[in-house]
XYZ file of C-alpha atoms in Angstrom:
195
model
C -29.665 41.963 -40.984
C -28.685 45.189 -39.297
C -27.550 48.129 -41.413
C -23.898 47.844 -40.375
C -23.640 44.046 -40.528
C -21.937 42.643 -43.623
C -23.466 39.822 -45.625
C -20.454 37.652 -44.842
C -21.193 38.063 -41.139
C -24.959 37.644 -41.468
C -24.616 34.600 -43.765
C -21.354 32.802 -42.904
C -19.954 30.521 -45.594
C -20.569 26.779 -45.025
C -23.653 27.486 -42.903
C -26.940 25.707 -43.550
C -29.837 28.180 -43.760
C -33.515 28.350 -44.517
C -34.583 31.720 -45.910
C -38.077 33.118 -46.330
C -38.312 35.412 -49.343
C -40.620 38.270 -50.269
C -43.025 38.395 -51.983
C -45.021 35.246 -51.331
C -43.069 33.891 -48.351
C -41.289 31.294 -50.491
C -38.830 29.214 -48.457
C -35.448 28.228 -49.839
C -32.751 26.315 -48.043
C -29.162 25.485 -48.761
C -25.556 25.781 -47.786
C -24.212 29.343 -47.944
C -21.634 29.054 -50.704
C -20.640 32.732 -50.822
C -21.929 36.286 -50.522
C -21.209 39.436 -52.506
C -21.389 42.817 -50.813
C -21.450 44.823 -54.047
C -24.455 43.101 -55.620
C -25.946 42.231 -52.213
C -26.197 38.594 -53.324
C -26.341 35.445 -51.228
C -25.437 32.243 -53.080
C -26.893 28.999 -51.749
C -25.844 25.528 -52.812
C -28.087 22.506 -52.445
C -26.996 19.010 -53.434
C -29.194 17.155 -55.885
C -29.994 13.495 -55.483
C -30.865 11.241 -58.441
C -29.198 13.372 -61.082
C -25.853 13.728 -62.827
C -25.709 17.374 -61.726
C -23.806 17.828 -58.516
C -25.795 20.696 -57.001
C -28.372 23.405 -57.494
C -27.176 26.966 -57.045
C -29.563 29.758 -56.067
C -28.625 33.443 -56.090
C -30.768 35.593 -53.809
C -30.801 39.362 -53.388
C -30.391 40.120 -49.679
C -33.239 42.638 -49.672
C -35.730 39.880 -50.560
C -34.957 37.900 -47.383
C -37.680 38.481 -44.791
C -36.640 35.748 -42.360
C -33.457 33.756 -41.783
C -33.150 30.520 -39.880
C -29.789 28.824 -39.354
C -30.083 25.048 -39.457
C -28.032 23.315 -36.789
C -26.821 20.026 -38.352
C -26.481 18.428 -34.908
C -30.106 19.126 -33.964
C -31.739 18.973 -37.401
C -29.963 16.053 -39.027
C -32.782 15.199 -41.446
C -32.952 18.761 -42.846
C -29.147 18.925 -43.111
C -29.029 15.550 -44.878
C -31.665 16.719 -47.381
C -29.776 19.944 -48.151
C -26.382 18.254 -48.406
C -27.728 15.222 -50.291
C -25.741 12.716 -48.247
C -25.901 11.078 -44.824
C -22.196 11.984 -44.458
C -22.987 15.691 -44.498
C -21.018 16.405 -41.302
C -17.787 15.365 -43.012
C -18.613 17.470 -46.043
C -19.304 20.528 -43.875
C -15.827 20.203 -42.355
C -14.100 20.340 -45.756
C -12.264 23.616 -46.294
C -13.179 25.821 -49.214
C -10.762 25.603 -52.147
C -7.981 28.169 -52.347
C -8.453 30.998 -54.806
C -5.535 32.005 -56.988
C -5.553 35.798 -56.624
C -3.145 36.361 -59.513
C -5.331 34.315 -61.876
C -8.402 36.302 -60.805
C -6.608 39.605 -61.347
C -5.437 38.443 -64.792
C -9.004 37.470 -65.687
C -10.273 40.831 -64.497
C -7.634 42.731 -66.527
C -8.493 40.687 -69.627
C -12.235 41.302 -69.161
C -11.632 45.050 -68.742
C -9.423 45.155 -71.843
C -12.071 43.333 -73.897
C -14.788 45.675 -72.579
C -12.718 48.748 -73.455
C -12.032 47.377 -76.949
C -15.742 46.701 -77.405
C -16.710 50.202 -76.255
C -14.161 51.755 -78.616
C -16.109 50.175 -81.490
C -19.318 51.999 -80.571
C -20.017 55.474 -81.924
C -22.890 57.056 -80.002
C -23.055 59.904 -82.546
C -23.667 57.575 -85.495
C -27.089 56.403 -86.587
C -28.301 52.915 -85.725
C -27.840 51.917 -89.375
C -24.305 53.306 -89.332
C -23.413 51.252 -86.250
C -24.906 48.133 -87.851
C -22.842 48.685 -91.028
C -19.743 49.219 -88.858
C -20.393 45.944 -86.994
C -20.792 44.008 -90.294
C -17.602 45.508 -91.689
C -15.764 44.709 -88.469
C -16.776 41.049 -88.715
C -15.675 40.855 -92.349
C -12.540 43.004 -92.363
C -11.337 43.064 -88.745
C -9.529 46.396 -89.210
C -12.296 48.976 -88.911
C -12.465 52.180 -86.875
C -14.590 55.269 -86.463
C -13.311 58.650 -87.704
C -15.969 61.088 -86.591
C -19.137 59.833 -88.265
C -17.207 58.080 -91.034
C -16.105 54.464 -90.989
C -12.487 53.784 -91.943
C -11.886 50.280 -93.325
C -8.377 48.822 -93.689
C -7.018 52.405 -93.404
C -7.805 52.920 -97.088
C -11.587 52.991 -97.562
C -13.986 55.485 -96.015
C -17.723 54.967 -95.670
C -19.547 58.244 -95.041
C -23.127 58.812 -93.898
C -25.717 57.699 -95.035
C -23.576 54.510 -95.143
C -24.558 53.214 -98.568
C -22.451 51.551 -101.247
C -22.333 54.889 -103.079
C -20.818 56.591 -100.013
C -17.772 54.266 -100.035
C -14.582 55.850 -101.340
C -10.929 55.016 -101.656
C -8.807 57.428 -99.606
C -5.386 55.861 -99.941
C -3.890 53.892 -102.800
C -1.281 51.491 -101.489
C -1.212 48.625 -103.950
C -3.121 46.474 -106.415
C -5.733 45.317 -103.906
C -7.303 48.764 -103.479
C -9.990 48.431 -106.151
C -10.762 44.867 -105.071
C -11.061 45.951 -101.415
C -13.374 48.805 -102.365
C -15.650 46.446 -104.329
C -15.730 44.032 -101.371
C -16.558 46.790 -98.868
C -19.312 48.106 -101.162
C -20.852 44.602 -101.334
C -20.786 44.274 -97.540
C -22.338 47.733 -97.076
C -24.986 47.006 -99.706
C -25.880 43.641 -98.090
C -26.015 45.184 -94.617
C -28.247 48.024 -95.820
C -30.996 45.665 -96.944
């Protein structure tokens, strides 16, 4: 592949290929299912015979390809039939790829980014490993947990200060009859997580 040639151009979708990979000169063959320029990945699909699985998918980094051979289904029918898993491979090669719903993909991406941002907001790189572990346990049990500097704020009414022991739990806001009960529960969780 030349430096300016894209993977999509070098490995067209729905093309049968045999690739030689470094190290060891291993040969893999399949139908080019897709390519990804960012990760420099080539995805090959090979139908499986005698199994309930429909196909084997192989992801290959483009830099590991030392040799590429395009298989012409008209001239190499046996190889094409083996890769496609059916004697009717020519019909299958003519089938168009399914349409991709761009809006659904964008929604999935937005959701994944939101979840990643929420996850990162729960990590305090200034806290000790033990402190982060206590935070994670409290988050699972109480759901409403956040970092305030190096202190952990639970249910907006209990603070757990370093060194994150049961003795370092304190009530910061009295809002009702559940305060003492919540404090006892948080202390038990911290104590169990500290062991």
